[in-house]
Short mmCIF file of N, CA and C in Angstrom, two decimals:
data_model
loop_
_atom_site.label_atom_id
_atom_site.label_comp_id
_atom_site.label_asym_id
_atom_site.label_seq_id
_atom_site.Cartn_x
_atom_site.Cartn_y
_atom_site.Cartn_z
N GLU A 1030 -9.37 18.11 34.72
CA GLU A 1030 -8.42 18.15 33.64
C GLU A 1030 -8.27 17.02 32.74
N LYS A 1031 -8.41 15.86 33.43
CA LYS A 1031 -8.31 14.63 32.76
C LYS A 1031 -9.66 14.35 32.00
N GLY A 1032 -10.80 14.80 32.43
CA GLY A 1032 -12.00 14.62 31.73
C GLY A 1032 -12.26 15.63 30.47
N ARG A 1033 -11.53 16.76 30.73
CA ARG A 1033 -11.57 17.75 29.59
C ARG A 1033 -10.56 17.26 28.52
N ARG A 1034 -9.43 16.62 28.91
CA ARG A 1034 -8.67 16.18 27.85
C ARG A 1034 -9.26 14.98 27.00
N LYS A 1035 -10.05 14.20 27.75
CA LYS A 1035 -10.70 13.22 27.22
C LYS A 1035 -11.80 13.61 26.21
N ARG A 1036 -12.56 14.61 26.59
CA ARG A 1036 -13.51 15.28 25.65
C ARG A 1036 -12.77 15.85 24.36
N VAL A 1037 -11.89 16.56 24.57
CA VAL A 1037 -11.02 17.04 23.48
C VAL A 1037 -10.51 16.03 22.44
N MET A 1038 -10.07 14.88 23.04
CA MET A 1038 -9.51 13.95 22.19
C MET A 1038 -10.68 13.23 21.53
N GLN A 1039 -11.81 13.07 22.21
CA GLN A 1039 -13.00 12.52 21.44
C GLN A 1039 -13.46 13.42 20.30
N ALA A 1040 -13.46 14.70 20.63
CA ALA A 1040 -13.99 15.69 19.56
C ALA A 1040 -13.13 15.70 18.32
N ILE A 1041 -11.66 15.37 18.56
CA ILE A 1041 -10.65 15.29 17.53
C ILE A 1041 -11.12 13.97 16.67
N ASP A 1042 -11.26 12.92 17.28
CA ASP A 1042 -11.55 11.72 16.74
C ASP A 1042 -12.91 11.87 15.83
N ASN A 1043 -13.80 12.50 16.44
CA ASN A 1043 -15.21 12.59 15.77
C ASN A 1043 -14.85 13.47 14.52
N LEU A 1044 -14.14 14.55 14.63
CA LEU A 1044 -13.90 15.35 13.49
C LEU A 1044 -13.23 14.59 12.20
N ARG A 1045 -12.20 13.78 12.67
CA ARG A 1045 -11.42 12.92 11.85
C ARG A 1045 -12.24 11.91 11.03
N ASN A 1046 -13.33 11.27 11.86
CA ASN A 1046 -14.18 10.31 11.33
C ASN A 1046 -15.13 11.11 10.35
N TRP A 1047 -15.58 12.27 10.80
CA TRP A 1047 -16.49 12.97 9.85
C TRP A 1047 -15.80 13.32 8.63
N SER A 1048 -14.48 13.78 8.59
CA SER A 1048 -13.70 14.15 7.52
C SER A 1048 -13.56 13.06 6.65
N LEU A 1049 -13.38 11.87 7.19
CA LEU A 1049 -13.17 10.70 6.31
C LEU A 1049 -14.42 10.32 5.54
N ARG A 1050 -15.46 10.30 6.23
CA ARG A 1050 -16.74 10.00 5.63
C ARG A 1050 -17.10 11.09 4.61
N ALA A 1051 -16.82 12.30 4.80
CA ALA A 1051 -17.16 13.39 3.89
C ALA A 1051 -16.21 13.06 2.64
N SER A 1052 -15.05 12.82 2.77
CA SER A 1052 -14.16 12.45 1.76
C SER A 1052 -14.59 11.35 0.86
N ARG A 1053 -15.06 10.31 1.57
CA ARG A 1053 -15.46 9.04 0.74
C ARG A 1053 -16.71 9.45 -0.01
N GLN A 1054 -17.66 10.19 0.60
CA GLN A 1054 -18.82 10.51 -0.23
C GLN A 1054 -18.46 11.33 -1.41
N ARG A 1055 -17.56 12.24 -1.23
CA ARG A 1055 -17.04 13.06 -2.35
C ARG A 1055 -16.41 12.30 -3.41
N TYR A 1056 -15.71 11.21 -3.14
CA TYR A 1056 -15.05 10.23 -4.02
C TYR A 1056 -16.17 9.49 -4.85
N GLU A 1057 -17.06 8.99 -4.06
CA GLU A 1057 -18.21 8.21 -4.65
C GLU A 1057 -19.17 8.93 -5.52
N ASP A 1058 -19.19 10.39 -5.26
CA ASP A 1058 -19.93 11.26 -6.17
C ASP A 1058 -19.28 11.46 -7.41
N GLU A 1059 -18.02 11.32 -7.59
CA GLU A 1059 -17.28 11.51 -8.76
C GLU A 1059 -17.56 10.49 -9.77
N LEU A 1060 -17.57 10.99 -11.13
CA LEU A 1060 -17.87 10.05 -12.24
C LEU A 1060 -16.96 8.97 -12.17
N LEU A 1061 -15.63 9.19 -11.66
CA LEU A 1061 -14.61 8.20 -11.66
C LEU A 1061 -15.13 6.92 -11.10
N PHE A 1062 -15.86 6.98 -9.92
CA PHE A 1062 -16.31 5.78 -9.32
C PHE A 1062 -17.76 5.46 -9.48
N MET A 1063 -18.39 6.37 -10.03
CA MET A 1063 -19.83 6.01 -10.49
C MET A 1063 -19.76 5.34 -11.83
N GLY A 1064 -18.68 5.47 -12.53
CA GLY A 1064 -18.65 4.74 -13.93
C GLY A 1064 -17.99 3.41 -13.71
N ARG A 1065 -16.84 3.19 -13.90
CA ARG A 1065 -16.15 1.88 -13.94
C ARG A 1065 -15.87 1.38 -12.53
N TYR A 1066 -15.57 2.01 -11.55
CA TYR A 1066 -15.20 1.60 -10.26
C TYR A 1066 -16.26 1.97 -9.17
N SER A 1067 -16.69 1.01 -8.41
CA SER A 1067 -17.62 1.35 -7.22
C SER A 1067 -16.83 1.06 -6.00
N VAL A 1068 -17.06 1.83 -5.01
CA VAL A 1068 -16.31 1.78 -3.76
C VAL A 1068 -17.15 0.96 -2.79
N THR A 1069 -16.50 -0.03 -2.13
CA THR A 1069 -17.24 -0.73 -1.11
C THR A 1069 -16.74 -0.42 0.34
N ALA A 1070 -15.44 0.10 0.61
CA ALA A 1070 -15.05 0.36 1.85
C ALA A 1070 -13.92 1.25 1.78
N THR A 1071 -13.64 2.09 2.84
CA THR A 1071 -12.61 3.14 2.82
C THR A 1071 -11.65 3.08 4.03
N ALA A 1072 -10.42 3.24 3.99
CA ALA A 1072 -9.45 3.30 5.03
C ALA A 1072 -8.60 4.38 4.91
N ASP A 1073 -7.99 4.94 5.94
CA ASP A 1073 -7.01 6.07 5.96
C ASP A 1073 -5.65 5.30 6.16
N TRP A 1074 -4.63 5.50 5.19
CA TRP A 1074 -3.45 4.82 5.26
C TRP A 1074 -2.37 5.93 5.07
N GLY A 1075 -1.92 6.66 6.12
CA GLY A 1075 -0.90 7.61 5.92
C GLY A 1075 -1.15 8.65 5.08
N GLN A 1076 -0.38 8.78 4.05
CA GLN A 1076 -0.60 9.86 3.00
C GLN A 1076 -1.64 9.37 1.98
N TYR A 1077 -2.05 8.18 2.13
CA TYR A 1077 -3.07 7.66 1.14
C TYR A 1077 -4.45 7.35 1.71
N MET A 1078 -5.52 7.57 0.87
CA MET A 1078 -6.78 7.04 1.22
C MET A 1078 -6.87 5.67 0.46
N VAL A 1079 -7.09 4.54 1.12
CA VAL A 1079 -7.06 3.27 0.41
C VAL A 1079 -8.52 2.79 0.32
N MET A 1080 -9.06 2.45 -0.78
CA MET A 1080 -10.42 1.91 -0.90
C MET A 1080 -10.47 0.64 -1.55
N THR A 1081 -11.41 -0.10 -1.20
CA THR A 1081 -11.64 -1.42 -1.98
C THR A 1081 -12.98 -1.17 -2.81
N GLY A 1082 -13.04 -1.83 -3.87
CA GLY A 1082 -14.19 -1.78 -4.74
C GLY A 1082 -14.21 -2.77 -5.79
N MET A 1083 -15.12 -2.52 -6.71
CA MET A 1083 -15.30 -3.51 -7.79
C MET A 1083 -15.08 -2.80 -9.12
N ASP A 1084 -14.44 -3.43 -10.01
CA ASP A 1084 -14.30 -2.98 -11.50
C ASP A 1084 -15.52 -3.53 -12.22
N ALA A 1085 -16.37 -2.62 -12.72
CA ALA A 1085 -17.61 -3.05 -13.30
C ALA A 1085 -17.30 -3.69 -14.68
N LYS A 1086 -16.20 -3.42 -15.33
CA LYS A 1086 -15.96 -3.92 -16.66
C LYS A 1086 -15.44 -5.39 -16.44
N THR A 1087 -14.72 -5.79 -15.45
CA THR A 1087 -14.04 -7.06 -15.39
C THR A 1087 -14.71 -7.80 -14.26
N ASN A 1088 -15.60 -7.15 -13.44
CA ASN A 1088 -16.38 -7.75 -12.33
C ASN A 1088 -15.30 -8.43 -11.34
N ARG A 1089 -14.20 -7.73 -11.06
CA ARG A 1089 -13.23 -8.23 -10.13
C ARG A 1089 -13.04 -7.12 -8.97
N ALA A 1090 -12.68 -7.55 -7.75
CA ALA A 1090 -12.38 -6.72 -6.70
C ALA A 1090 -11.11 -6.02 -6.95
N VAL A 1091 -11.10 -4.74 -6.74
CA VAL A 1091 -9.72 -3.92 -6.86
C VAL A 1091 -9.48 -3.17 -5.46
N CYS A 1092 -8.36 -2.56 -5.54
CA CYS A 1092 -7.81 -1.72 -4.46
C CYS A 1092 -7.53 -0.47 -5.04
N LEU A 1093 -8.05 0.69 -4.51
CA LEU A 1093 -7.66 2.02 -5.14
C LEU A 1093 -6.95 2.84 -4.12
N LYS A 1094 -5.89 3.19 -4.41
CA LYS A 1094 -4.88 4.10 -3.52
C LYS A 1094 -5.01 5.59 -4.05
N VAL A 1095 -5.49 6.40 -3.27
CA VAL A 1095 -5.62 7.76 -3.72
C VAL A 1095 -4.77 8.77 -2.92
N THR A 1096 -4.17 9.65 -3.51
CA THR A 1096 -3.30 10.58 -2.89
C THR A 1096 -3.38 11.98 -3.56
N GLY A 1097 -3.01 13.03 -2.91
CA GLY A 1097 -2.99 14.31 -3.52
C GLY A 1097 -1.49 14.70 -3.68
N ASP A 1098 -0.56 13.81 -3.44
CA ASP A 1098 0.79 14.05 -3.61
C ASP A 1098 1.41 13.61 -4.98
N TYR A 1099 1.45 14.43 -5.86
CA TYR A 1099 1.74 14.08 -7.20
C TYR A 1099 3.11 13.42 -7.30
N GLN A 1100 4.17 14.07 -6.56
CA GLN A 1100 5.51 13.38 -6.67
C GLN A 1100 5.55 11.87 -6.15
N ARG A 1101 4.96 11.77 -4.99
CA ARG A 1101 4.89 10.37 -4.46
C ARG A 1101 4.13 9.42 -5.45
N HIS A 1102 3.03 9.83 -5.88
CA HIS A 1102 2.36 9.05 -6.82
C HIS A 1102 3.16 8.78 -8.08
N SER A 1103 3.85 9.56 -8.69
CA SER A 1103 4.60 9.57 -9.95
C SER A 1103 5.70 8.52 -9.68
N ILE A 1104 6.39 8.62 -8.41
CA ILE A 1104 7.53 7.66 -8.24
C ILE A 1104 7.11 6.28 -8.04
N GLU A 1105 5.95 6.05 -7.18
CA GLU A 1105 5.41 4.75 -7.18
C GLU A 1105 4.98 4.22 -8.51
N LEU A 1106 4.30 5.05 -9.26
CA LEU A 1106 3.81 4.53 -10.66
C LEU A 1106 4.96 4.21 -11.50
N GLU A 1107 5.86 4.85 -11.61
CA GLU A 1107 7.09 4.66 -12.27
C GLU A 1107 7.65 3.33 -11.86
N ALA A 1108 7.84 3.00 -10.67
CA ALA A 1108 8.20 1.67 -10.07
C ALA A 1108 7.37 0.62 -10.40
N ARG A 1109 6.05 0.87 -10.35
CA ARG A 1109 5.23 -0.30 -10.66
C ARG A 1109 5.18 -0.73 -12.01
N LYS A 1110 5.45 0.22 -12.95
CA LYS A 1110 5.58 -0.25 -14.42
C LYS A 1110 6.78 -1.02 -14.68
N ARG A 1111 7.79 -0.81 -13.89
CA ARG A 1111 9.08 -1.51 -14.11
C ARG A 1111 9.23 -2.85 -13.38
N LEU A 1112 8.49 -2.95 -12.36
CA LEU A 1112 8.67 -4.21 -11.55
C LEU A 1112 7.58 -5.20 -11.89
N SER A 1113 7.79 -6.54 -11.60
CA SER A 1113 6.90 -7.49 -12.11
C SER A 1113 5.76 -7.76 -11.18
N SER A 1114 4.61 -8.04 -11.85
CA SER A 1114 3.28 -8.40 -11.12
C SER A 1114 3.45 -9.78 -10.42
N LEU A 1115 4.50 -10.46 -10.79
CA LEU A 1115 4.73 -11.75 -10.01
C LEU A 1115 5.13 -11.46 -8.55
N HIS A 1116 5.65 -10.30 -8.28
CA HIS A 1116 6.17 -9.98 -7.01
C HIS A 1116 5.39 -8.79 -6.39
N LEU A 1117 4.64 -8.09 -7.14
CA LEU A 1117 3.70 -6.95 -6.54
C LEU A 1117 2.36 -7.18 -6.89
N LEU A 1118 1.45 -6.60 -6.21
CA LEU A 1118 0.03 -6.54 -6.59
C LEU A 1118 -0.04 -5.96 -8.02
N GLU A 1119 -0.86 -6.66 -8.95
CA GLU A 1119 -0.84 -6.35 -10.29
C GLU A 1119 -1.47 -4.87 -10.47
N TYR A 1120 -0.83 -4.07 -11.25
CA TYR A 1120 -1.27 -2.71 -11.47
C TYR A 1120 -2.18 -2.68 -12.70
N PHE A 1121 -3.41 -2.15 -12.58
CA PHE A 1121 -4.36 -2.28 -13.56
C PHE A 1121 -4.51 -0.69 -14.23
N ASP A 1122 -4.57 0.28 -13.56
CA ASP A 1122 -5.09 1.58 -14.08
C ASP A 1122 -4.61 2.80 -13.15
N GLU A 1123 -4.57 3.86 -13.81
CA GLU A 1123 -4.16 5.22 -13.04
C GLU A 1123 -5.05 6.20 -13.56
N LEU A 1124 -5.65 6.93 -12.59
CA LEU A 1124 -6.61 8.02 -12.87
C LEU A 1124 -6.42 9.28 -12.15
N THR A 1125 -6.75 10.38 -12.62
CA THR A 1125 -6.68 11.78 -11.97
C THR A 1125 -8.22 12.22 -11.98
N ASP A 1126 -8.68 12.66 -10.85
CA ASP A 1126 -10.08 13.14 -10.90
C ASP A 1126 -9.99 14.92 -10.89
N VAL A 1127 -11.19 15.43 -10.88
CA VAL A 1127 -11.33 16.82 -10.99
C VAL A 1127 -10.90 17.57 -9.65
N LEU A 1128 -10.72 16.77 -8.63
CA LEU A 1128 -10.37 17.36 -7.29
C LEU A 1128 -8.89 17.39 -7.17
N GLY A 1129 -8.13 16.90 -8.18
CA GLY A 1129 -6.70 16.95 -8.17
C GLY A 1129 -6.10 15.74 -7.35
N ASN A 1130 -6.74 14.64 -7.24
CA ASN A 1130 -6.35 13.37 -6.57
C ASN A 1130 -5.93 12.42 -7.59
N TYR A 1131 -4.82 11.64 -7.15
CA TYR A 1131 -4.31 10.66 -8.08
C TYR A 1131 -4.64 9.26 -7.67
N THR A 1132 -5.24 8.38 -8.38
CA THR A 1132 -5.64 7.11 -7.99
C THR A 1132 -4.84 6.03 -8.79
N THR A 1133 -4.39 5.04 -8.05
CA THR A 1133 -3.79 3.85 -8.61
C THR A 1133 -4.59 2.68 -8.36
N VAL A 1134 -5.09 1.94 -9.40
CA VAL A 1134 -5.99 0.77 -9.32
C VAL A 1134 -5.01 -0.54 -9.29
N LEU A 1135 -5.24 -1.26 -8.21
CA LEU A 1135 -4.39 -2.43 -8.18
C LEU A 1135 -5.18 -3.66 -7.78
N GLU A 1136 -4.49 -4.86 -8.02
CA GLU A 1136 -5.13 -6.06 -7.60
C GLU A 1136 -5.41 -6.10 -6.21
N TYR A 1137 -6.61 -6.81 -5.74
CA TYR A 1137 -7.00 -6.77 -4.43
C TYR A 1137 -6.74 -8.01 -3.64
N GLY A 1138 -6.12 -7.71 -2.39
CA GLY A 1138 -5.89 -8.99 -1.43
C GLY A 1138 -6.43 -8.57 -0.11
N ASP A 1139 -7.18 -9.60 0.55
CA ASP A 1139 -7.82 -9.19 1.83
C ASP A 1139 -7.10 -9.89 3.00
N TYR A 1140 -5.96 -10.61 2.77
CA TYR A 1140 -5.34 -11.26 3.95
C TYR A 1140 -3.77 -10.90 3.92
N SER A 1141 -3.37 -10.11 4.92
CA SER A 1141 -2.06 -9.59 4.99
C SER A 1141 -1.09 -10.48 5.77
N LEU A 1142 0.22 -10.38 5.48
CA LEU A 1142 1.18 -11.26 6.28
C LEU A 1142 1.12 -10.89 7.73
N ARG A 1143 0.86 -9.66 8.10
CA ARG A 1143 0.64 -9.45 9.57
C ARG A 1143 -0.43 -10.25 10.13
N GLN A 1144 -1.64 -10.32 9.50
CA GLN A 1144 -2.63 -11.22 9.98
C GLN A 1144 -2.29 -12.65 10.06
N LEU A 1145 -1.57 -13.25 9.13
CA LEU A 1145 -0.95 -14.46 9.28
C LEU A 1145 -0.12 -14.67 10.36
N LEU A 1146 1.00 -13.77 10.68
CA LEU A 1146 1.78 -13.89 11.73
C LEU A 1146 1.10 -13.69 13.05
N ARG A 1147 0.08 -13.09 13.19
CA ARG A 1147 -0.80 -12.80 14.28
C ARG A 1147 -1.58 -14.03 14.71
N ASP A 1148 -2.14 -14.65 13.64
CA ASP A 1148 -3.12 -15.68 13.98
C ASP A 1148 -2.58 -17.06 13.96
N HIS A 1149 -1.38 -17.36 13.36
CA HIS A 1149 -0.92 -18.78 13.23
C HIS A 1149 0.55 -18.63 13.75
N LEU A 1150 0.87 -19.90 14.32
CA LEU A 1150 2.17 -20.32 14.70
C LEU A 1150 2.88 -21.02 13.60
N LEU A 1151 3.73 -20.46 12.86
CA LEU A 1151 4.11 -21.19 11.66
C LEU A 1151 5.20 -22.32 11.97
N THR A 1152 5.28 -23.29 11.16
CA THR A 1152 6.20 -24.37 11.47
C THR A 1152 7.56 -23.96 10.83
N PRO A 1153 8.67 -24.69 11.18
CA PRO A 1153 9.96 -24.21 10.57
C PRO A 1153 9.88 -24.22 9.16
N ALA A 1154 9.36 -25.21 8.48
CA ALA A 1154 9.17 -25.29 6.91
C ALA A 1154 8.37 -24.01 6.39
N GLU A 1155 7.40 -23.68 7.10
CA GLU A 1155 6.49 -22.45 6.56
C GLU A 1155 7.30 -21.21 6.79
N ARG A 1156 7.94 -21.13 7.82
CA ARG A 1156 8.98 -20.02 8.03
C ARG A 1156 10.08 -19.81 7.00
N ARG A 1157 10.49 -20.91 6.75
CA ARG A 1157 11.58 -20.96 5.72
C ARG A 1157 11.06 -20.57 4.26
N SER A 1158 9.85 -21.13 4.05
CA SER A 1158 9.38 -20.84 2.68
C SER A 1158 9.01 -19.35 2.56
N LEU A 1159 8.42 -18.86 3.76
CA LEU A 1159 8.02 -17.36 3.70
C LEU A 1159 9.27 -16.53 3.59
N ALA A 1160 10.36 -16.87 4.35
CA ALA A 1160 11.66 -15.99 4.24
C ALA A 1160 12.12 -16.08 2.76
N GLU A 1161 12.08 -17.21 2.26
CA GLU A 1161 12.66 -17.27 0.82
C GLU A 1161 11.76 -16.54 -0.13
N ARG A 1162 10.44 -16.33 0.05
CA ARG A 1162 9.58 -15.52 -0.76
C ARG A 1162 9.88 -14.04 -0.56
N LEU A 1163 10.07 -13.58 0.74
CA LEU A 1163 10.37 -12.19 0.86
C LEU A 1163 11.72 -11.83 0.38
N ILE A 1164 12.63 -12.77 0.56
CA ILE A 1164 13.91 -12.43 -0.13
C ILE A 1164 13.90 -12.30 -1.72
N GLU A 1165 13.15 -13.19 -2.25
CA GLU A 1165 12.79 -13.18 -3.71
C GLU A 1165 12.36 -11.79 -4.21
N VAL A 1166 11.28 -11.35 -3.37
CA VAL A 1166 10.82 -10.08 -3.65
C VAL A 1166 11.74 -8.89 -3.57
N LEU A 1167 12.45 -8.81 -2.48
CA LEU A 1167 13.52 -8.01 -2.24
C LEU A 1167 14.64 -7.96 -3.39
N ALA A 1168 15.01 -9.21 -3.79
CA ALA A 1168 16.13 -9.32 -4.84
C ALA A 1168 15.69 -8.76 -6.12
N HIS A 1169 14.28 -8.99 -6.38
CA HIS A 1169 13.68 -8.36 -7.61
C HIS A 1169 13.70 -6.99 -7.64
N ILE A 1170 13.27 -6.35 -6.59
CA ILE A 1170 13.15 -4.92 -6.51
C ILE A 1170 14.72 -4.25 -6.60
N ASN A 1171 15.57 -5.04 -6.04
CA ASN A 1171 16.93 -4.44 -5.94
C ASN A 1171 17.67 -4.50 -7.42
N ALA A 1172 17.36 -5.75 -8.07
CA ALA A 1172 17.82 -6.04 -9.44
C ALA A 1172 17.29 -5.08 -10.48
N CYS A 1173 15.95 -4.45 -10.18
CA CYS A 1173 15.42 -3.37 -11.06
C CYS A 1173 15.93 -1.88 -10.59
N GLY A 1174 16.83 -1.97 -9.78
CA GLY A 1174 17.38 -0.60 -9.37
C GLY A 1174 16.63 0.26 -8.32
N PHE A 1175 15.84 -0.32 -7.54
CA PHE A 1175 15.13 0.21 -6.46
C PHE A 1175 15.50 -0.36 -5.13
N VAL A 1176 15.21 0.52 -4.13
CA VAL A 1176 15.23 0.17 -2.72
C VAL A 1176 14.00 0.45 -2.12
N HIS A 1177 13.47 -0.56 -1.23
CA HIS A 1177 12.21 -0.43 -0.55
C HIS A 1177 12.57 -0.08 0.93
N ALA A 1178 12.28 1.18 1.31
CA ALA A 1178 12.59 1.61 2.65
C ALA A 1178 11.60 1.46 3.71
N ASP A 1179 10.52 0.63 3.45
CA ASP A 1179 9.46 0.50 4.39
C ASP A 1179 8.91 -0.93 4.31
N PHE A 1180 9.78 -1.95 4.42
CA PHE A 1180 9.42 -3.33 4.11
C PHE A 1180 8.90 -3.97 5.34
N ARG A 1181 7.67 -4.26 5.42
CA ARG A 1181 7.10 -4.85 6.81
C ARG A 1181 5.85 -5.67 6.33
N PRO A 1182 5.47 -6.65 7.36
CA PRO A 1182 4.31 -7.52 7.11
C PRO A 1182 2.91 -6.80 6.60
N ASP A 1183 2.76 -5.62 7.03
CA ASP A 1183 1.64 -4.91 6.67
C ASP A 1183 1.40 -4.78 5.33
N HIS A 1184 2.54 -4.65 4.50
CA HIS A 1184 2.36 -4.31 2.98
C HIS A 1184 2.51 -5.74 2.14
N PHE A 1185 2.34 -6.81 2.63
CA PHE A 1185 2.20 -8.07 1.93
C PHE A 1185 0.83 -8.58 1.99
N PHE A 1186 0.29 -9.11 0.91
CA PHE A 1186 -1.02 -9.66 0.80
C PHE A 1186 -0.85 -11.01 -0.01
N LEU A 1187 -1.74 -11.91 0.41
CA LEU A 1187 -1.84 -13.11 -0.23
C LEU A 1187 -2.92 -13.07 -1.31
N ILE A 1188 -2.28 -13.35 -2.64
CA ILE A 1188 -3.05 -13.37 -3.75
C ILE A 1188 -3.10 -14.96 -4.33
N GLY A 1189 -4.27 -15.53 -4.24
CA GLY A 1189 -4.11 -16.88 -4.56
C GLY A 1189 -3.32 -17.72 -3.55
N SER A 1190 -2.23 -18.24 -3.98
CA SER A 1190 -1.34 -18.94 -3.07
C SER A 1190 0.07 -18.20 -3.02
N THR A 1191 0.19 -16.85 -3.51
CA THR A 1191 1.45 -16.07 -3.62
C THR A 1191 1.36 -14.87 -2.89
N TRP A 1192 2.40 -14.64 -1.99
CA TRP A 1192 2.45 -13.32 -1.27
C TRP A 1192 3.12 -12.41 -2.13
N LYS A 1193 2.38 -11.21 -2.20
CA LYS A 1193 2.82 -10.15 -3.09
C LYS A 1193 2.80 -8.87 -2.29
N LEU A 1194 3.84 -7.85 -2.60
CA LEU A 1194 4.15 -6.63 -2.06
C LEU A 1194 2.95 -5.61 -2.58
N MET A 1195 2.25 -4.85 -1.73
CA MET A 1195 1.36 -3.90 -2.07
C MET A 1195 1.83 -2.52 -2.05
N ASP A 1196 2.50 -2.12 -0.84
CA ASP A 1196 2.90 -0.73 -0.78
C ASP A 1196 4.20 -0.34 -1.36
N LEU A 1197 4.35 0.56 -2.21
CA LEU A 1197 5.63 1.23 -2.68
C LEU A 1197 5.69 2.75 -2.34
N SER A 1198 5.15 3.12 -1.36
CA SER A 1198 5.10 4.63 -1.08
C SER A 1198 6.46 5.10 -0.58
N HIS A 1199 7.34 4.14 -0.04
CA HIS A 1199 8.56 4.54 0.33
C HIS A 1199 9.80 3.86 -0.44
N ILE A 1200 9.45 3.70 -1.70
CA ILE A 1200 10.49 3.15 -2.67
C ILE A 1200 11.38 4.26 -3.15
N LEU A 1201 12.68 3.80 -3.22
CA LEU A 1201 13.77 4.79 -3.68
C LEU A 1201 14.53 4.23 -4.86
N THR A 1202 15.07 5.13 -5.55
CA THR A 1202 16.01 4.69 -6.58
C THR A 1202 17.27 4.24 -5.92
N ALA A 1203 17.86 3.25 -6.26
CA ALA A 1203 19.16 2.71 -5.60
C ALA A 1203 20.15 3.97 -5.58
N GLY A 1204 20.68 4.20 -4.30
CA GLY A 1204 21.75 5.34 -4.22
C GLY A 1204 21.20 6.55 -3.62
N ASP A 1205 19.75 6.71 -3.74
CA ASP A 1205 19.14 7.85 -3.14
C ASP A 1205 19.24 7.87 -1.62
N PRO A 1206 19.40 8.97 -0.95
CA PRO A 1206 19.52 8.96 0.50
C PRO A 1206 18.45 8.61 1.19
N LEU A 1207 18.42 7.97 2.27
CA LEU A 1207 17.16 7.52 3.13
C LEU A 1207 16.48 8.64 3.55
N PRO A 1208 15.20 8.83 3.32
CA PRO A 1208 14.36 9.93 3.81
C PRO A 1208 14.21 9.94 5.24
N SER A 1209 14.11 11.05 5.90
CA SER A 1209 13.82 11.19 7.24
C SER A 1209 12.35 11.06 7.70
N THR A 1210 11.41 10.77 6.76
CA THR A 1210 10.09 10.63 7.02
C THR A 1210 9.70 9.39 7.83
N ARG A 1211 8.70 9.55 8.84
CA ARG A 1211 8.25 8.53 9.65
C ARG A 1211 7.86 7.42 8.82
N GLY A 1212 8.37 6.23 9.15
CA GLY A 1212 7.96 4.87 8.59
C GLY A 1212 9.16 4.40 7.75
N ALA A 1213 10.13 5.06 7.40
CA ALA A 1213 11.29 4.46 6.66
C ALA A 1213 12.07 3.65 7.63
N GLN A 1214 12.35 2.47 7.07
CA GLN A 1214 13.20 1.48 7.92
C GLN A 1214 14.59 1.39 7.45
N PRO A 1215 15.48 2.08 8.29
CA PRO A 1215 16.83 2.08 7.80
C PRO A 1215 17.49 0.55 7.72
N MET A 1216 17.06 -0.26 8.44
CA MET A 1216 17.45 -1.74 8.31
C MET A 1216 17.31 -2.27 6.93
N CYS A 1217 16.18 -2.11 6.45
CA CYS A 1217 15.83 -2.59 5.04
C CYS A 1217 16.67 -1.87 4.04
N TYR A 1218 16.80 -0.54 4.29
CA TYR A 1218 17.63 0.19 3.28
C TYR A 1218 19.03 -0.31 3.24
N CYS A 1219 19.64 -0.51 4.51
CA CYS A 1219 21.05 -0.80 4.57
C CYS A 1219 21.25 -2.30 3.94
N LEU A 1220 20.29 -3.20 4.21
CA LEU A 1220 20.52 -4.60 3.73
C LEU A 1220 20.46 -4.45 2.11
N LEU A 1221 19.46 -3.65 1.61
CA LEU A 1221 19.30 -3.64 0.14
C LEU A 1221 20.36 -3.04 -0.61
N LYS A 1222 21.34 -2.21 0.06
CA LYS A 1222 22.37 -1.60 -0.56
C LYS A 1222 23.36 -2.59 -1.00
N ARG A 1223 23.20 -3.80 -0.38
CA ARG A 1223 24.10 -4.89 -0.67
C ARG A 1223 23.25 -6.06 -1.29
N ASP A 1224 23.82 -7.16 -1.70
CA ASP A 1224 23.04 -8.19 -2.12
C ASP A 1224 22.04 -8.85 -1.25
N PRO A 1225 20.81 -8.67 -1.35
CA PRO A 1225 19.75 -9.06 -0.40
C PRO A 1225 19.69 -10.57 -0.19
N THR A 1226 20.40 -11.34 -0.96
CA THR A 1226 20.24 -12.84 -0.90
C THR A 1226 21.22 -13.38 0.11
N ARG A 1227 22.11 -12.55 0.53
CA ARG A 1227 23.23 -12.84 1.46
C ARG A 1227 22.72 -13.05 2.90
#
């Protein structure tokens, strides 16, 4: 029974990996990526497929977030246009392909806050500086009328010498009920309903 279960789980993993490779190949074959953007790596991130690539026009690295969920994409896009690129990964472009997928093109960062916390023991001064930066980002989001319901180290990336927020897939308009979807963090939501600087 144990061996059978292991084989079934392995088959599921193989199918998932095959599906991801097939999806990547399909995206790379699209004119969307054969033109301005080239894909260099692909990862599956919840409701999104996240790709890294190069912008042929500017010759800079970019992050491409792809989803088939129009509502989620629209909410995140609206928030990105209202929030400052001093606090979020800079928004460059937005595209829709013939397969009905919605892509957001963002500034690319390859070093996350989770990696920093895992790899380094921070000094008290570094912890204080980092906490002040996170509070600054939260305060900006709140001041613009939004609440981030999934605020965690995985979603912050170092751009130059500045920590910026990448993910807005769980952003809400202030006053909206907290969604029951997996990943939403009630603690962040409750804190942000008040002044986050307190």
